[in-house]
Short mmCIF file of C-alpha atoms and ligand atoms in Angstrom, two decimals:
data_model
loop_
_atom_site.label_atom_id
_atom_site.label_comp_id
_atom_site.label_asym_id
_atom_site.label_seq_id
_atom_site.Cartn_x
_atom_site.Cartn_y
_atom_site.Cartn_z
CA MET A 1 -23.80 9.38 -19.08
CA LYS A 2 -24.28 5.97 -17.48
CA PRO A 3 -22.04 5.20 -14.47
CA PHE A 4 -19.27 2.64 -14.83
CA THR A 5 -20.29 -0.72 -13.41
CA ALA A 6 -17.90 -2.56 -11.10
CA VAL A 7 -17.35 -5.81 -9.24
CA LEU A 8 -15.49 -5.87 -5.93
CA ILE A 9 -13.24 -8.80 -5.04
CA GLY A 10 -12.43 -8.66 -1.31
CA ALA A 11 -14.80 -6.41 0.66
CA GLY A 12 -12.35 -5.85 3.52
CA ALA A 13 -10.77 -2.71 4.97
CA ARG A 14 -9.46 -1.44 1.63
CA GLY A 15 -12.10 -2.65 -0.78
CA ALA A 16 -15.21 -1.82 1.22
CA GLY A 17 -13.73 0.94 3.38
CA GLY A 18 -11.17 2.64 1.13
CA TYR A 19 -12.46 2.65 -2.45
CA ALA A 20 -16.10 1.55 -2.61
CA PRO A 21 -17.46 4.59 -0.72
CA TYR A 22 -16.67 6.50 -3.92
CA ALA A 23 -19.66 4.77 -5.56
CA LEU A 24 -21.96 5.97 -2.76
CA ASP A 25 -20.61 9.53 -2.96
CA TYR A 26 -20.65 9.67 -6.78
CA PRO A 27 -23.40 7.27 -7.93
CA HIS A 28 -23.48 8.92 -11.35
CA GLU A 29 -19.88 7.78 -11.92
CA LEU A 30 -19.68 4.31 -10.38
CA LYS A 31 -22.02 1.49 -9.37
CA PHE A 32 -21.05 -1.85 -7.80
CA VAL A 33 -23.15 -4.64 -9.29
CA ALA A 34 -21.46 -7.73 -7.81
CA VAL A 35 -19.20 -8.63 -4.90
CA ALA A 36 -17.04 -11.60 -3.88
CA GLU A 37 -16.14 -11.80 -0.21
CA ALA A 38 -15.27 -14.84 1.94
CA ASN A 39 -16.51 -13.37 5.23
CA PRO A 40 -20.34 -13.66 5.27
CA GLU A 41 -20.84 -10.64 7.58
CA ARG A 42 -18.72 -8.43 5.35
CA LEU A 43 -20.43 -9.78 2.25
CA ALA A 44 -23.90 -8.99 3.61
CA LYS A 45 -22.87 -5.54 4.86
CA PHE A 46 -21.35 -4.57 1.52
CA ALA A 47 -24.27 -5.97 -0.50
CA GLU A 48 -26.75 -4.03 1.60
CA ALA A 49 -24.82 -0.74 1.40
CA HIS A 50 -24.53 -1.00 -2.40
CA GLY A 51 -27.87 -2.64 -3.18
CA ILE A 52 -26.37 -5.78 -4.72
CA PRO A 53 -28.92 -8.53 -5.42
CA LYS A 54 -28.48 -11.96 -3.84
CA GLU A 55 -27.62 -13.60 -7.18
CA HIS A 56 -24.56 -11.38 -7.52
CA GLN A 57 -23.16 -11.95 -4.02
CA TYR A 58 -20.36 -14.53 -4.18
CA SER A 59 -18.38 -16.13 -1.38
CA SER A 60 -15.16 -16.35 -3.40
CA TRP A 61 -13.44 -14.59 -6.27
CA GLU A 62 -13.24 -17.90 -8.14
CA GLU A 63 -17.04 -18.11 -8.19
CA LEU A 64 -17.45 -14.51 -9.34
CA LEU A 65 -14.91 -14.89 -12.12
CA ARG A 66 -16.57 -18.09 -13.36
CA GLN A 67 -19.51 -15.91 -14.43
CA PRO A 68 -19.48 -14.11 -17.75
CA GLN A 69 -18.18 -10.54 -17.49
CA LEU A 70 -20.55 -8.76 -15.11
CA ALA A 71 -19.26 -5.19 -15.25
CA ASP A 72 -16.80 -2.77 -16.85
CA VAL A 73 -14.19 -2.79 -14.10
CA ALA A 74 -12.98 -5.03 -11.27
CA PHE A 75 -11.58 -3.75 -7.98
CA ILE A 76 -9.25 -6.45 -6.57
CA CYS A 77 -8.64 -5.87 -2.87
CA THR A 78 -7.82 -9.29 -1.44
CA GLN A 79 -4.65 -9.93 0.57
CA ASP A 80 -1.16 -9.70 -0.95
CA ARG A 81 -0.84 -13.38 -1.88
CA MET A 82 -4.29 -13.41 -3.45
CA HIS A 83 -3.72 -10.79 -6.16
CA TYR A 84 -2.15 -12.66 -9.03
CA HIS A 85 -4.76 -15.27 -10.00
CA PRO A 86 -7.87 -13.08 -9.73
CA THR A 87 -6.09 -10.29 -11.62
CA VAL A 88 -4.99 -12.47 -14.52
CA GLN A 89 -8.44 -14.08 -14.75
CA ALA A 90 -10.26 -10.73 -14.53
CA LEU A 91 -8.08 -9.36 -17.35
CA GLU A 92 -8.86 -12.48 -19.41
CA LYS A 93 -12.56 -11.80 -18.78
CA LYS A 94 -11.99 -8.30 -20.16
CA TYR A 95 -12.39 -6.30 -16.98
CA HIS A 96 -10.26 -3.19 -16.55
CA VAL A 97 -8.65 -3.76 -13.16
CA LEU A 98 -7.81 -1.59 -10.17
CA LEU A 99 -5.51 -3.77 -8.07
CA GLU A 100 -4.31 -3.18 -4.52
CA LYS A 101 -0.59 -2.96 -3.91
CA PRO A 102 1.69 -4.83 -3.72
CA MET A 103 1.00 -6.43 -7.09
CA SER A 104 2.40 -9.71 -5.76
CA PRO A 105 5.15 -10.81 -3.35
CA ASP A 106 6.67 -12.68 -6.31
CA PRO A 107 8.55 -10.40 -8.76
CA LYS A 108 7.93 -12.75 -11.66
CA GLU A 109 4.18 -12.59 -11.09
CA CYS A 110 4.36 -8.78 -11.18
CA VAL A 111 5.97 -8.91 -14.63
CA GLU A 112 3.43 -11.52 -15.76
CA MET A 113 0.50 -9.33 -14.70
CA GLU A 114 1.94 -6.41 -16.63
CA LEU A 115 2.19 -8.66 -19.71
CA ALA A 116 -1.33 -10.05 -19.18
CA ALA A 117 -2.80 -6.53 -19.21
CA LYS A 118 -1.04 -5.85 -22.53
CA GLN A 119 -2.06 -9.17 -24.02
CA HIS A 120 -5.75 -8.70 -23.13
CA ASP A 121 -5.66 -5.01 -23.98
CA ARG A 122 -7.07 -3.87 -20.64
CA GLN A 123 -6.04 -1.27 -18.13
CA LEU A 124 -4.34 -2.53 -14.99
CA THR A 125 -3.84 0.22 -12.42
CA ILE A 126 -2.07 -0.36 -9.10
CA CYS A 127 -3.20 1.40 -5.93
CA HIS A 128 -0.17 3.57 -5.31
CA VAL A 129 -2.53 6.03 -3.70
CA LEU A 130 0.11 8.60 -2.69
CA ARG A 131 0.47 9.86 -6.25
CA TYR A 132 -3.18 10.92 -6.18
CA THR A 133 -2.89 13.09 -3.06
CA PRO A 134 -2.57 16.89 -3.06
CA PHE A 135 0.64 16.59 -0.97
CA TRP A 136 2.63 14.33 -3.33
CA SER A 137 1.20 15.74 -6.54
CA SER A 138 2.16 19.27 -5.37
CA LEU A 139 5.76 18.13 -4.82
CA LYS A 140 5.79 16.59 -8.30
CA LYS A 141 4.38 19.77 -9.86
CA LEU A 142 6.98 21.99 -8.16
CA ILE A 143 9.76 19.78 -9.52
CA GLN A 144 8.21 19.70 -13.01
CA GLU A 145 7.96 23.51 -12.99
CA GLY A 146 11.72 23.63 -12.40
CA ARG A 147 11.32 25.42 -9.07
CA ILE A 148 14.38 23.69 -7.55
CA GLY A 149 16.33 23.03 -10.76
CA GLN A 150 17.55 19.49 -11.32
CA VAL A 151 16.91 17.04 -8.49
CA VAL A 152 20.24 15.82 -7.11
CA SER A 153 19.23 13.93 -4.01
CA ILE A 154 16.19 12.97 -1.99
CA GLN A 155 15.88 11.88 1.60
CA LEU A 156 12.63 10.21 2.59
CA ASN A 157 11.68 9.07 6.07
CA GLU A 158 8.78 6.77 6.61
CA ASN A 159 7.86 7.05 10.26
CA VAL A 160 5.55 4.09 10.68
CA GLY A 161 4.52 4.90 14.28
CA TYR A 162 5.17 2.60 17.27
CA TRP A 163 1.46 1.70 17.59
CA HIS A 164 0.99 1.17 13.84
CA ILE A 165 3.95 -1.17 13.53
CA ALA A 166 2.58 -3.14 16.50
CA HIS A 167 -0.90 -3.29 14.97
CA SER A 168 -0.13 -4.17 11.36
CA PHE A 169 3.42 -5.53 11.27
CA VAL A 170 3.84 -7.34 14.60
CA ARG A 171 0.33 -8.58 15.39
CA GLY A 172 -1.58 -7.97 12.17
CA ASN A 173 -1.93 -9.05 8.55
CA TRP A 174 1.56 -8.05 7.40
CA ASN A 175 3.61 -9.39 10.30
CA ASN A 176 5.03 -12.41 8.52
CA SER A 177 6.51 -12.30 5.03
CA ASP A 178 5.78 -16.00 4.45
CA ARG A 179 2.05 -15.18 4.62
CA SER A 180 2.11 -11.66 3.18
CA SER A 181 5.14 -9.68 1.94
CA PRO A 182 8.43 -8.32 3.27
CA MET A 183 8.06 -4.88 4.86
CA ILE A 184 9.81 -3.08 1.99
CA LEU A 185 7.02 -4.31 -0.27
CA ALA A 186 4.02 -4.33 2.07
CA LYS A 187 4.60 -0.85 3.47
CA SER A 188 7.36 0.77 1.51
CA CYS A 189 6.50 -0.07 -2.09
CA HIS A 190 4.65 3.28 -1.87
CA ASP A 191 7.95 4.96 -0.97
CA MET A 192 9.85 3.26 -3.79
CA ASP A 193 7.03 4.38 -6.08
CA VAL A 194 7.07 8.06 -5.11
CA LEU A 195 10.88 8.16 -5.20
CA SER A 196 10.88 6.68 -8.69
CA TRP A 197 8.14 9.15 -9.74
CA LEU A 198 9.73 12.27 -8.29
CA MET A 199 13.16 11.35 -9.66
CA ASP A 200 11.71 10.52 -13.08
CA GLN A 201 14.82 8.48 -13.86
CA PRO A 202 15.43 4.74 -13.96
CA CYS A 203 16.96 3.47 -10.72
CA VAL A 204 20.22 1.69 -11.55
CA ARG A 205 21.36 0.21 -8.21
CA VAL A 206 20.24 -0.20 -4.62
CA SER A 207 21.66 -1.40 -1.33
CA SER A 208 19.83 -1.96 1.91
CA TYR A 209 20.21 -2.84 5.61
CA GLY A 210 17.63 -3.56 8.27
CA SER A 211 16.45 -6.13 10.78
CA LEU A 212 13.85 -7.14 13.31
CA MET A 213 15.65 -5.62 16.27
CA HIS A 214 13.00 -5.19 18.92
CA PHE A 215 9.83 -7.26 18.53
CA HIS A 216 11.07 -10.75 19.39
CA SER A 217 11.05 -13.07 22.37
CA GLY A 218 14.51 -11.93 23.51
CA ASN A 219 12.95 -8.63 24.57
CA ALA A 220 9.89 -10.03 26.38
CA PRO A 221 9.58 -8.66 29.92
CA GLU A 222 9.88 -11.24 32.67
CA GLY A 223 6.63 -13.11 33.22
CA ALA A 224 4.94 -11.56 30.15
CA THR A 225 1.72 -13.41 29.27
CA ASP A 226 0.95 -14.52 25.71
CA TYR A 227 -2.03 -12.15 25.54
CA CYS A 228 -1.81 -8.70 27.22
CA ILE A 229 -5.33 -9.00 28.62
CA ASP A 230 -4.49 -12.13 30.62
CA GLY A 231 -3.12 -10.13 33.56
CA CYS A 232 0.34 -9.48 32.12
CA PRO A 233 2.56 -8.13 34.96
CA ALA A 234 4.37 -5.85 32.49
CA GLU A 235 1.23 -4.26 31.04
CA ALA A 236 1.39 -0.95 32.91
CA SER A 237 4.97 -0.32 31.80
CA CYS A 238 4.60 -1.59 28.22
CA ALA A 239 4.09 0.99 25.45
CA TYR A 240 2.62 -1.73 23.24
CA SER A 241 -0.22 -2.89 25.54
CA ALA A 242 -3.06 -4.04 23.28
CA PRO A 243 -5.92 -3.15 25.70
CA ARG A 244 -4.54 0.37 26.21
CA PHE A 245 -4.35 0.90 22.45
CA TYR A 246 -7.66 -0.66 21.34
CA PHE A 247 -9.68 0.91 24.16
CA GLY A 248 -7.84 4.21 23.76
CA GLU A 249 -6.45 6.10 20.79
CA GLY A 250 -6.57 3.03 18.55
CA LYS A 251 -10.23 2.19 19.04
CA GLY A 252 -11.01 2.67 15.36
CA TRP A 253 -8.30 0.15 14.44
CA ALA A 254 -10.23 -2.52 16.36
CA ARG A 255 -12.38 -2.71 13.22
CA HIS A 256 -9.71 -5.03 11.90
CA PHE A 257 -10.91 -7.70 14.33
CA THR A 258 -14.54 -6.84 15.03
CA GLU A 259 -17.28 -5.38 12.86
CA GLU A 260 -19.06 -3.62 15.78
CA LEU A 261 -16.95 -1.65 18.24
CA THR A 262 -18.65 -2.71 21.48
CA ARG A 263 -16.68 -3.27 24.70
CA GLU A 264 -17.59 -6.99 24.67
CA ASN A 265 -16.45 -7.42 21.08
CA ILE A 266 -13.13 -5.70 21.72
CA VAL A 267 -12.47 -7.80 24.84
CA LYS A 268 -13.32 -10.94 22.84
CA GLY A 269 -10.94 -9.84 20.05
CA LEU A 270 -8.16 -9.16 22.54
CA LYS A 271 -8.59 -12.65 24.00
CA GLU A 272 -9.07 -14.57 20.77
CA THR A 273 -7.31 -12.83 17.89
CA ASP A 274 -3.68 -12.05 17.13
CA TYR A 275 -4.39 -8.37 17.83
CA GLY A 276 -4.36 -9.17 21.56
CA ARG A 277 -0.98 -10.93 21.51
CA CYS A 278 2.13 -9.82 23.34
CA VAL A 279 4.32 -8.00 20.78
CA TYR A 280 7.29 -10.07 21.97
CA LYS A 281 5.51 -13.39 21.51
CA SER A 282 3.88 -13.06 18.11
CA ASP A 283 4.87 -15.05 15.02
CA ASN A 284 6.18 -11.94 13.24
CA ASN A 285 9.32 -11.93 11.13
CA VAL A 286 9.25 -8.65 9.16
CA VAL A 287 11.83 -5.95 9.92
CA ASP A 288 11.06 -3.08 12.28
CA HIS A 289 13.58 -0.72 10.64
CA GLN A 290 15.25 -0.63 7.24
CA VAL A 291 17.29 1.78 5.13
CA VAL A 292 17.74 1.79 1.34
CA ASN A 293 20.29 3.69 -0.74
CA MET A 294 19.52 4.25 -4.40
CA GLU A 295 21.39 5.58 -7.41
CA PHE A 296 19.56 6.76 -10.54
CA GLU A 297 20.65 6.81 -14.17
CA ASN A 298 21.64 10.50 -14.21
CA GLY A 299 23.74 10.14 -11.04
CA ALA A 300 21.09 11.47 -8.61
CA THR A 301 20.78 9.59 -5.33
CA ALA A 302 18.07 8.84 -2.78
CA MET A 303 18.13 7.66 0.81
CA PHE A 304 15.11 6.02 2.39
CA SER A 305 14.59 5.12 6.02
CA MET A 306 11.62 3.20 7.44
CA SER A 307 11.32 2.96 11.21
CA GLY A 308 8.61 1.67 13.49
CA PHE A 309 9.97 3.64 16.42
CA THR A 310 8.28 7.02 16.05
CA ARG A 311 5.44 8.64 17.97
CA HIS A 312 3.47 9.52 14.86
CA GLN A 313 2.69 7.86 11.54
CA GLU A 314 3.99 10.25 8.89
CA ARG A 315 6.31 10.66 5.95
CA ARG A 316 8.92 13.42 5.80
CA ILE A 317 10.81 14.32 2.67
CA GLN A 318 13.67 16.60 1.70
CA ILE A 319 14.29 17.10 -2.02
CA MET A 320 17.56 18.82 -2.88
CA GLY A 321 17.83 20.44 -6.31
CA THR A 322 20.52 22.46 -8.04
CA HIS A 323 18.61 25.74 -7.48
CA GLY A 324 16.52 25.13 -4.41
CA GLU A 325 15.22 22.77 -1.80
CA LEU A 326 11.84 21.33 -0.91
CA ARG A 327 10.87 20.04 2.50
CA GLY A 328 7.59 18.28 3.00
CA GLU A 329 5.78 16.91 6.00
CA GLU A 330 2.14 16.31 6.92
CA GLY A 331 0.06 19.16 5.52
CA ARG A 332 2.95 21.43 4.61
CA ILE A 333 5.58 21.93 1.90
CA VAL A 334 8.35 24.52 2.15
CA LEU A 335 10.20 25.70 -0.95
CA MET A 336 13.53 27.52 -0.54
CA ASP A 337 15.12 29.28 -3.50
CA PHE A 338 18.94 29.56 -3.45
CA LEU A 339 19.11 32.73 -5.60
CA THR A 340 16.41 34.89 -4.03
CA HIS A 341 16.47 33.28 -0.58
CA GLU A 342 12.72 33.42 -0.84
CA THR A 343 10.89 30.83 1.27
CA THR A 344 7.42 29.80 0.19
CA GLU A 345 5.15 27.73 2.39
CA ILE A 346 2.41 25.70 0.75
CA LYS A 347 -0.29 24.47 3.09
CA ILE A 348 -2.10 21.26 2.15
CA PRO A 349 -5.56 21.31 3.70
CA PRO A 350 -6.66 18.19 5.61
CA GLN A 351 -8.37 15.70 3.29
CA THR A 352 -11.70 14.07 4.01
CA THR A 353 -10.94 10.66 2.46
CA GLY A 354 -8.29 8.08 3.44
CA HIS A 355 -4.58 8.25 2.63
CA GLY A 356 -4.55 12.05 2.43
CA GLY A 357 -7.24 12.05 -0.27
CA GLY A 358 -5.52 9.28 -2.27
CA ASP A 359 -8.29 6.69 -1.85
CA SER A 360 -10.93 8.76 -3.63
CA GLY A 361 -8.33 10.39 -5.91
CA ILE A 362 -7.23 7.09 -7.40
CA VAL A 363 -10.80 5.91 -8.09
CA ARG A 364 -11.67 9.19 -9.81
CA SER A 365 -8.53 9.05 -11.91
CA PHE A 366 -8.91 5.33 -12.70
CA LEU A 367 -12.44 5.85 -14.07
CA LYS A 368 -11.27 8.79 -16.15
CA GLU A 369 -8.36 6.76 -17.53
CA VAL A 370 -10.64 3.82 -18.36
CA LYS A 371 -12.94 6.20 -20.22
CA GLN A 372 -10.00 7.42 -22.28
CA TYR A 373 -8.38 3.97 -22.49
CA GLY A 374 -5.78 3.73 -25.20
CA THR A 375 -5.01 7.44 -25.35
CA SER A 376 -2.57 7.67 -22.43
CA GLU A 377 -0.94 5.52 -19.77
CA SER A 378 -2.41 5.32 -16.27
CA LEU A 379 -0.44 7.33 -13.68
CA THR A 380 0.16 4.11 -11.72
CA SER A 381 -0.09 1.55 -14.52
CA ALA A 382 1.24 -1.96 -14.06
CA SER A 383 4.31 -1.04 -16.15
CA VAL A 384 5.13 1.97 -13.98
CA SER A 385 4.50 -0.05 -10.82
CA VAL A 386 6.63 -3.01 -11.88
CA ARG A 387 9.59 -0.62 -12.08
CA SER A 388 9.19 0.58 -8.50
CA HIS A 389 8.23 -2.88 -7.19
CA LEU A 390 11.51 -4.18 -8.63
CA MET A 391 13.38 -1.53 -6.60
CA ALA A 392 11.70 -2.97 -3.49
CA PHE A 393 12.48 -6.59 -4.44
CA ALA A 394 16.10 -5.69 -5.19
CA ALA A 395 16.39 -3.80 -1.87
CA GLU A 396 15.14 -6.88 -0.04
CA GLU A 397 17.65 -9.05 -1.87
CA SER A 398 20.39 -6.63 -0.84
CA ARG A 399 19.24 -6.60 2.81
CA LEU A 400 19.30 -10.39 2.89
CA ASN A 401 22.82 -10.32 1.44
CA LYS A 402 24.43 -7.98 3.99
CA GLY A 403 23.80 -4.83 1.99
CA LYS A 404 25.31 -6.07 -1.29
CA SER A 405 24.75 -3.55 -4.10
CA ILE A 406 22.16 -4.88 -6.58
CA GLU A 407 22.12 -3.70 -10.19
CA LEU A 408 18.51 -3.30 -11.28
CA ARG A 409 19.26 -4.27 -14.88
CA ASP A 410 20.90 -7.54 -13.84
CA TYR A 411 18.04 -8.19 -11.42
CA TYR A 412 15.42 -7.68 -14.16
CA GLU A 413 17.36 -9.79 -16.68
CA SER A 414 17.68 -12.65 -14.24
CA LEU A 415 13.92 -12.52 -13.76
CA MET A 416 13.21 -12.48 -17.48
CA ASN A 417 15.57 -15.41 -18.00
CA GLN A 418 13.24 -17.46 -15.85
CA GLU A 419 10.25 -18.64 -17.79
CA VAL A 420 7.59 -15.92 -17.71
CA GLN A 421 4.07 -17.19 -18.30
CA VAL A 422 1.04 -15.23 -19.34
N1 NAD B 501 -3.01 1.11 -1.02
C1 NAD B 501 -2.73 1.15 0.27
O1 NAD B 501 -2.23 2.13 0.77
C2 NAD B 501 -3.00 -0.06 1.13
C3 NAD B 501 -3.16 0.09 2.51
C4 NAD B 501 -3.41 -1.06 3.27
C5 NAD B 501 -3.49 -2.29 2.65
N2 NAD B 501 -3.29 -2.40 1.31
C6 NAD B 501 -3.37 -3.72 0.61
O2 NAD B 501 -4.75 -3.97 0.36
C7 NAD B 501 -4.99 -5.40 0.33
C8 NAD B 501 -6.18 -5.70 1.22
O3 NAD B 501 -5.92 -5.27 2.54
P1 NAD B 501 -7.11 -5.12 3.61
O4 NAD B 501 -6.56 -4.42 4.78
O5 NAD B 501 -8.32 -4.57 2.93
O6 NAD B 501 -7.33 -6.64 3.97
P2 NAD B 501 -8.66 -7.35 4.50
O7 NAD B 501 -8.21 -8.64 5.07
O8 NAD B 501 -9.42 -6.39 5.36
O9 NAD B 501 -9.50 -7.60 3.17
C9 NAD B 501 -9.31 -8.67 2.31
C10 NAD B 501 -10.66 -9.35 2.16
O10 NAD B 501 -10.54 -10.41 1.23
C11 NAD B 501 -11.47 -11.40 1.64
N3 NAD B 501 -11.19 -12.69 0.99
C12 NAD B 501 -10.37 -13.69 1.42
N4 NAD B 501 -10.42 -14.72 0.57
C13 NAD B 501 -11.27 -14.39 -0.43
C14 NAD B 501 -11.73 -15.03 -1.59
N5 NAD B 501 -11.32 -16.27 -1.94
N6 NAD B 501 -12.61 -14.39 -2.39
C15 NAD B 501 -13.04 -13.15 -2.07
N7 NAD B 501 -12.64 -12.48 -0.97
C16 NAD B 501 -11.76 -13.09 -0.15
C17 NAD B 501 -11.29 -11.45 3.15
O11 NAD B 501 -12.38 -12.08 3.80
C18 NAD B 501 -11.17 -9.97 3.48
O12 NAD B 501 -12.40 -9.39 3.85
C19 NAD B 501 -3.68 -6.03 0.77
O13 NAD B 501 -2.99 -6.52 -0.34
C20 NAD B 501 -2.91 -4.90 1.43
O14 NAD B 501 -1.51 -5.04 1.37
C21 NAD B 501 -3.08 -1.31 0.55
#
């Protein structure tokens, strides 16, 4: 069988680094035939790796989508605020689309994209990669098999990691919701998605609290320089020193500001890009901790906590059922049965691709679903994803209104009462 052909829009960390390697590993399944990327170095690097001819290398998505349909599927991996227009246009051009999360920072646009996919009869799958990992799919399977009875409550902790929050949400691409998305969407739409999936019930109401408590100018050490590398007097005692991180355990993350990881390039990046800024003097506004309470249609509840103040980046979950309990953390799930007192440990082997195997898992599943298009719904279809995105939007509305309880039905109806365009 011939491989699916694809175009990539946005050959950045996710597009080029997360999903496209699948085409190199499984050339009989997927082949990139065109790319749109605004950064010339990234464009050239991607085109060379995938053998894309000059005439199909575009410097913007607009240019690529002005062409007649070039392939079966489109991978859309631009930044959060650049998802809506390319997605709607790609669907109009009859591409099946794999779109990065979040769908859009505007709830109305999320609903419109879902409608556009239906109108143009194409598949629109959202990159909620967790569902495609052995860890999360094992939890789902254990629940579906009835191993803990009916799920009554779930507690989920997203430990972002002190260095990761500094990199992505204080200095990096998702530090300011006016340019990207609020934290509950940018980082935690995955958590809303897995909670909605594991519960398998509509969420009826949410409430949320959280703030930007630490990373602001009020906490800057005396005499702190704007960039750590400029001889900051507090550097030795600051856990968030950029040079210590990017020359040390975070060296790989320096790829976000330099293509080649040489000492000179990293120093240049630390002097000239936001990744070198003092964490107390950035232009960040997204929260560094947030909690969300949720109630589902059958009365089950969930509690979610995101915090940047943890040593490691990890999720931990406790799922409490009527007949047993599941606890999950990196690489390990423990099942405890109330009747037999039997404890079963399930080890999840380390995965070789990003996001615990989710990056390759979603591409494999997406291609399979496109092949069988029309016979079943994608595991993370636009419709499924709109539901969990709305939980995130409603949580943010609650947080901004001192934790007011938000009814999801009212929230959705108020959206639909605004004019929805397709
Ligand atoms: N699924 C996940 O778990 C996950 C993880 C991280 C990020 N994301 C999401 O993935 C998306 C991309 O993130 P990233 O880290 O790859 O960002 P990135 O900045 O590395 O990549 C985006 C790319 O789009 C390019 N671009 C900008 N304007 C363009 C245009 N007009 N036409 C074509 N290309 C253009 C940029 O040059 C850049 O290379 C974001 O929405 C982000 O929130 C998802």
